[in-house]
């Protein structure tokens, strides 16, 4: 069952909040995977389609199936995909799509930590992968250098002592190299590697940072929409004071992700 802290409600608001950064991260992740062309891919927790799009653009796939249990995201992905090699289905961990000969690459961007049982999901991803194929995932470094969410949850902690358990750095101990490597090794994968990928996340203004948090899709926006007007204003003010400023009032931050991959024996 979906976690009420994580509402995946609408494609457009997700794009404004996180999809714009997923779309920058995805090409780097695809390049890091080094999968040869003409391979069949499965993208687990595809959301609005950032990774599927990057696979089509940069990996010369035979096909890509994107799957996600959130109907509005699949609908958004279908509407915005123009590549005949890409298809999208409403399906999630526990019922991942199958391919008769297995997929050559089963992957997932920014979703593994949101699955109800990540270890079981890695085993299931492996079961959908052909012999010698690759299983991979990429997640934000929530406890460390995912700076725009780190500033957010640190500001929340400063104004709301009851919200500590919502902090994604606390919720997702999986999102560290050792834990990711362990879960891939325990899932029966070989030659497991976990490395950082970093992207700049530069916000044009405080408004550019804050407005997407009002969209109600994803953990941080779900928290913001739970606040009354006064607490919302206090949080906005705390963040405005804490965030660094660059030239022209920009907010120049960086976001680090951990990419992990392993091969099926
Ligand atoms: C942070 S979003 C990432 C979406 C997309 N991959 C991206 O990079 O923008 C997390 C995704 O995990 C999906 N998700 C949640 N539970 C899931 C499950 N049980 N199986 C597969 N995906 C799931 C959500 O619907 C959401 O689309």
mmCIF file of N, CA and C in Angstrom, residues 18-74:
data_model
loop_
_atom_site.group_PDB
_atom_site.id
_atom_site.type_symbol
_atom_site.label_atom_id
_atom_site.label_comp_id
_atom_site.label_asym_id
_atom_site.label_seq_id
_atom_site.Cartn_x
_atom_site.Cartn_y
_atom_site.Cartn_z
ATOM 1 N N UNK A 18 10.570 17.671 -8.964
ATOM 2 C CA UNK A 18 11.705 16.741 -9.039
ATOM 3 C C UNK A 18 12.047 16.302 -10.454
ATOM 4 N N UNK A 19 11.029 16.193 -11.315
ATOM 5 C CA UNK A 19 11.280 15.668 -12.655
ATOM 6 C C UNK A 19 12.337 16.471 -13.402
ATOM 7 N N UNK A 20 12.365 17.793 -13.171
ATOM 8 C CA UNK A 20 13.359 18.610 -13.893
ATOM 9 C C UNK A 20 14.783 18.222 -13.525
ATOM 10 N N UNK A 21 14.968 17.722 -12.296
ATOM 11 C CA UNK A 21 16.310 17.280 -11.882
ATOM 12 C C UNK A 21 16.539 15.827 -12.291
ATOM 13 N N UNK A 22 15.505 14.982 -12.225
ATOM 14 C CA UNK A 22 15.635 13.594 -12.723
ATOM 15 C C UNK A 22 16.108 13.612 -14.159
ATOM 16 N N UNK A 23 15.571 14.552 -14.934
ATOM 17 C CA UNK A 23 15.910 14.609 -16.363
ATOM 18 C C UNK A 23 17.364 15.014 -16.589
ATOM 19 N N UNK A 24 17.964 15.705 -15.606
ATOM 20 C CA UNK A 24 19.398 16.020 -15.717
ATOM 21 C C UNK A 24 20.265 14.855 -15.230
ATOM 22 N N UNK A 25 19.763 14.159 -14.228
ATOM 23 C CA UNK A 25 20.517 13.037 -13.661
ATOM 24 C C UNK A 25 20.502 11.829 -14.608
ATOM 25 N N UNK A 26 19.357 11.582 -15.254
ATOM 26 C CA UNK A 26 19.166 10.351 -16.028
ATOM 27 C C UNK A 26 20.238 10.124 -17.100
ATOM 28 N N UNK A 27 20.612 11.126 -17.914
ATOM 29 C CA UNK A 27 21.626 10.853 -18.943
ATOM 30 C C UNK A 27 22.966 10.426 -18.352
ATOM 31 N N UNK A 28 23.329 11.019 -17.205
ATOM 32 C CA UNK A 28 24.606 10.644 -16.579
ATOM 33 C C UNK A 28 24.546 9.216 -16.052
ATOM 34 N N UNK A 29 23.400 8.860 -15.490
ATOM 35 C CA UNK A 29 23.232 7.493 -14.973
ATOM 36 C C UNK A 29 23.304 6.496 -16.135
ATOM 37 N N UNK A 30 22.611 6.789 -17.236
ATOM 38 C CA UNK A 30 22.616 5.891 -18.404
ATOM 39 C C UNK A 30 24.056 5.727 -18.925
ATOM 40 N N UNK A 31 24.808 6.825 -18.992
ATOM 41 C CA UNK A 31 26.194 6.748 -19.484
ATOM 42 C C UNK A 31 27.031 5.862 -18.555
ATOM 43 N N UNK A 32 26.793 6.000 -17.244
ATOM 44 C CA UNK A 32 27.565 5.240 -16.259
ATOM 45 C C UNK A 32 27.306 3.730 -16.390
ATOM 46 N N UNK A 33 26.108 3.366 -16.834
ATOM 47 C CA UNK A 33 25.745 1.947 -16.922
ATOM 48 C C UNK A 33 26.496 1.219 -18.037
ATOM 49 N N UNK A 34 26.849 1.945 -19.102
ATOM 50 C CA UNK A 34 27.603 1.354 -20.220
ATOM 51 C C UNK A 34 26.948 0.095 -20.776
ATOM 52 N N UNK A 35 25.651 0.160 -21.015
ATOM 53 C CA UNK A 35 24.927 -0.975 -21.603
ATOM 54 C C UNK A 35 25.065 -0.874 -23.129
ATOM 55 N N UNK A 36 25.400 -1.984 -23.793
ATOM 56 C CA UNK A 36 25.504 -1.908 -25.258
ATOM 57 C C UNK A 36 24.147 -1.631 -25.906
ATOM 58 N N UNK A 37 24.152 -1.266 -27.178
ATOM 59 C CA UNK A 37 22.909 -0.983 -27.896
ATOM 60 C C UNK A 37 22.089 -2.242 -28.145
ATOM 61 N N UNK A 38 20.844 -2.028 -28.590
ATOM 62 C CA UNK A 38 19.910 -3.090 -28.997
ATOM 63 C C UNK A 38 19.531 -4.028 -27.846
ATOM 64 N N UNK A 39 19.522 -3.503 -26.651
ATOM 65 C CA UNK A 39 19.155 -4.287 -25.464
ATOM 66 C C UNK A 39 17.715 -3.925 -25.072
ATOM 67 N N UNK A 40 16.975 -4.886 -24.518
ATOM 68 C CA UNK A 40 15.628 -4.627 -23.992
ATOM 69 C C UNK A 40 15.743 -4.185 -22.527
ATOM 70 N N UNK A 41 15.127 -3.047 -22.201
ATOM 71 C CA UNK A 41 15.237 -2.450 -20.869
ATOM 72 C C UNK A 41 13.890 -2.482 -20.147
ATOM 73 N N UNK A 42 13.963 -2.555 -18.814
ATOM 74 C CA UNK A 42 12.795 -2.333 -17.949
ATOM 75 C C UNK A 42 13.161 -1.225 -16.957
ATOM 76 N N UNK A 43 12.319 -0.189 -16.880
ATOM 77 C CA UNK A 43 12.537 0.966 -15.984
ATOM 78 C C UNK A 43 11.484 0.882 -14.867
ATOM 79 N N UNK A 44 11.936 0.546 -13.661
ATOM 80 C CA UNK A 44 11.027 0.294 -12.534
ATOM 81 C C UNK A 44 10.797 1.590 -11.749
ATOM 82 N N UNK A 45 9.531 1.942 -11.534
ATOM 83 C CA UNK A 45 9.212 3.210 -10.868
ATOM 84 C C UNK A 45 9.540 4.362 -11.801
ATOM 85 N N UNK A 46 9.086 4.240 -13.051
ATOM 86 C CA UNK A 46 9.511 5.175 -14.125
ATOM 87 C C UNK A 46 8.968 6.576 -13.926
ATOM 88 N N UNK A 47 7.926 6.731 -13.087
ATOM 89 C CA UNK A 47 7.375 8.064 -12.851
ATOM 90 C C UNK A 47 6.900 8.701 -14.151
ATOM 91 N N UNK A 48 7.313 9.951 -14.362
ATOM 92 C CA UNK A 48 6.871 10.685 -15.551
ATOM 93 C C UNK A 48 7.747 10.392 -16.777
ATOM 94 N N UNK A 49 8.753 9.512 -16.616
ATOM 95 C CA UNK A 49 9.457 9.005 -17.792
ATOM 96 C C UNK A 49 10.847 9.560 -18.044
ATOM 97 N N UNK A 50 11.471 10.191 -17.046
ATOM 98 C CA UNK A 50 12.793 10.809 -17.267
ATOM 99 C C UNK A 50 13.834 9.786 -17.718
ATOM 100 N N UNK A 51 13.892 8.644 -17.034
ATOM 101 C CA UNK A 51 14.934 7.657 -17.361
ATOM 102 C C UNK A 51 14.631 6.967 -18.693
ATOM 103 N N UNK A 52 13.372 6.610 -18.910
ATOM 104 C CA UNK A 52 13.008 5.967 -20.184
ATOM 105 C C UNK A 52 13.392 6.868 -21.356
ATOM 106 N N UNK A 53 13.134 8.158 -21.210
ATOM 107 C CA UNK A 53 13.488 9.116 -22.267
ATOM 108 C C UNK A 53 14.995 9.133 -22.498
ATOM 109 N N UNK A 54 15.766 9.150 -21.429
ATOM 110 C CA UNK A 54 17.233 9.185 -21.558
ATOM 111 C C UNK A 54 17.758 7.892 -22.171
ATOM 112 N N UNK A 55 17.155 6.765 -21.820
ATOM 113 C CA UNK A 55 17.584 5.477 -22.398
ATOM 114 C C UNK A 55 17.373 5.516 -23.918
ATOM 115 N N UNK A 56 16.198 5.990 -24.327
ATOM 116 C CA UNK A 56 15.905 6.069 -25.770
ATOM 117 C C UNK A 56 16.899 6.999 -26.475
ATOM 118 N N UNK A 57 17.217 8.102 -25.802
ATOM 119 C CA UNK A 57 18.059 9.107 -26.450
ATOM 120 C C UNK A 57 19.532 8.709 -26.506
ATOM 121 N N UNK A 58 20.006 8.026 -25.449
ATOM 122 C CA UNK A 58 21.456 7.825 -25.340
ATOM 123 C C UNK A 58 21.922 6.363 -25.373
ATOM 124 N N UNK A 59 21.008 5.379 -25.265
ATOM 125 C CA UNK A 59 21.483 3.987 -25.130
ATOM 126 C C UNK A 59 21.096 3.099 -26.302
ATOM 127 N N UNK A 60 20.469 3.662 -27.319
ATOM 128 C CA UNK A 60 20.092 2.882 -28.500
ATOM 129 C C UNK A 60 19.411 1.547 -28.133
ATOM 130 N N UNK A 61 18.347 1.591 -27.339
ATOM 131 C CA UNK A 61 17.735 0.334 -26.872
ATOM 132 C C UNK A 61 16.921 -0.345 -27.978
ATOM 133 N N UNK A 62 16.705 -1.669 -27.817
ATOM 134 C CA UNK A 62 15.747 -2.366 -28.691
ATOM 135 C C UNK A 62 14.334 -1.969 -28.259
ATOM 136 N N UNK A 63 14.132 -1.873 -26.950
ATOM 137 C CA UNK A 63 12.840 -1.437 -26.400
ATOM 138 C C UNK A 63 13.049 -1.003 -24.955
ATOM 139 N N UNK A 64 12.122 -0.210 -24.438
ATOM 140 C CA UNK A 64 12.120 0.143 -23.009
ATOM 141 C C UNK A 64 10.680 0.070 -22.521
ATOM 142 N N UNK A 65 10.459 -0.692 -21.446
ATOM 143 C CA UNK A 65 9.164 -0.687 -20.771
ATOM 144 C C UNK A 65 9.347 0.100 -19.475
ATOM 145 N N UNK A 66 8.565 1.161 -19.320
ATOM 146 C CA UNK A 66 8.551 1.911 -18.062
ATOM 147 C C UNK A 66 7.336 1.456 -17.265
ATOM 148 N N UNK A 67 7.539 1.145 -15.993
ATOM 149 C CA UNK A 67 6.386 0.731 -15.179
ATOM 150 C C UNK A 67 6.342 1.519 -13.882
ATOM 151 N N UNK A 68 5.134 1.792 -13.439
ATOM 152 C CA UNK A 68 4.942 2.566 -12.205
ATOM 153 C C UNK A 68 3.504 2.327 -11.752
ATOM 154 N N UNK A 69 3.275 2.199 -10.439
ATOM 155 C CA UNK A 69 1.897 1.990 -9.974
ATOM 156 C C UNK A 69 1.041 3.258 -10.001
ATOM 157 N N UNK A 70 1.666 4.433 -10.192
ATOM 158 C CA UNK A 70 0.903 5.695 -10.135
ATOM 159 C C UNK A 70 0.306 6.012 -11.515
ATOM 160 N N UNK A 71 -1.003 5.828 -11.645
ATOM 161 C CA UNK A 71 -1.701 6.095 -12.925
ATOM 162 C C UNK A 71 -1.388 7.470 -13.510
ATOM 163 N N UNK A 72 -1.436 8.560 -12.691
ATOM 164 C CA UNK A 72 -1.229 9.882 -13.291
ATOM 165 C C UNK A 72 0.161 10.032 -13.907
ATOM 166 N N UNK A 73 1.153 9.341 -13.322
ATOM 167 C CA UNK A 73 2.513 9.424 -13.866
ATOM 168 C C UNK A 73 2.604 8.671 -15.197
ATOM 169 N N UNK A 74 1.993 7.486 -15.234
ATOM 170 C CA UNK A 74 2.034 6.693 -16.474
ATOM 171 C C UNK A 74 1.314 7.447 -17.584
#
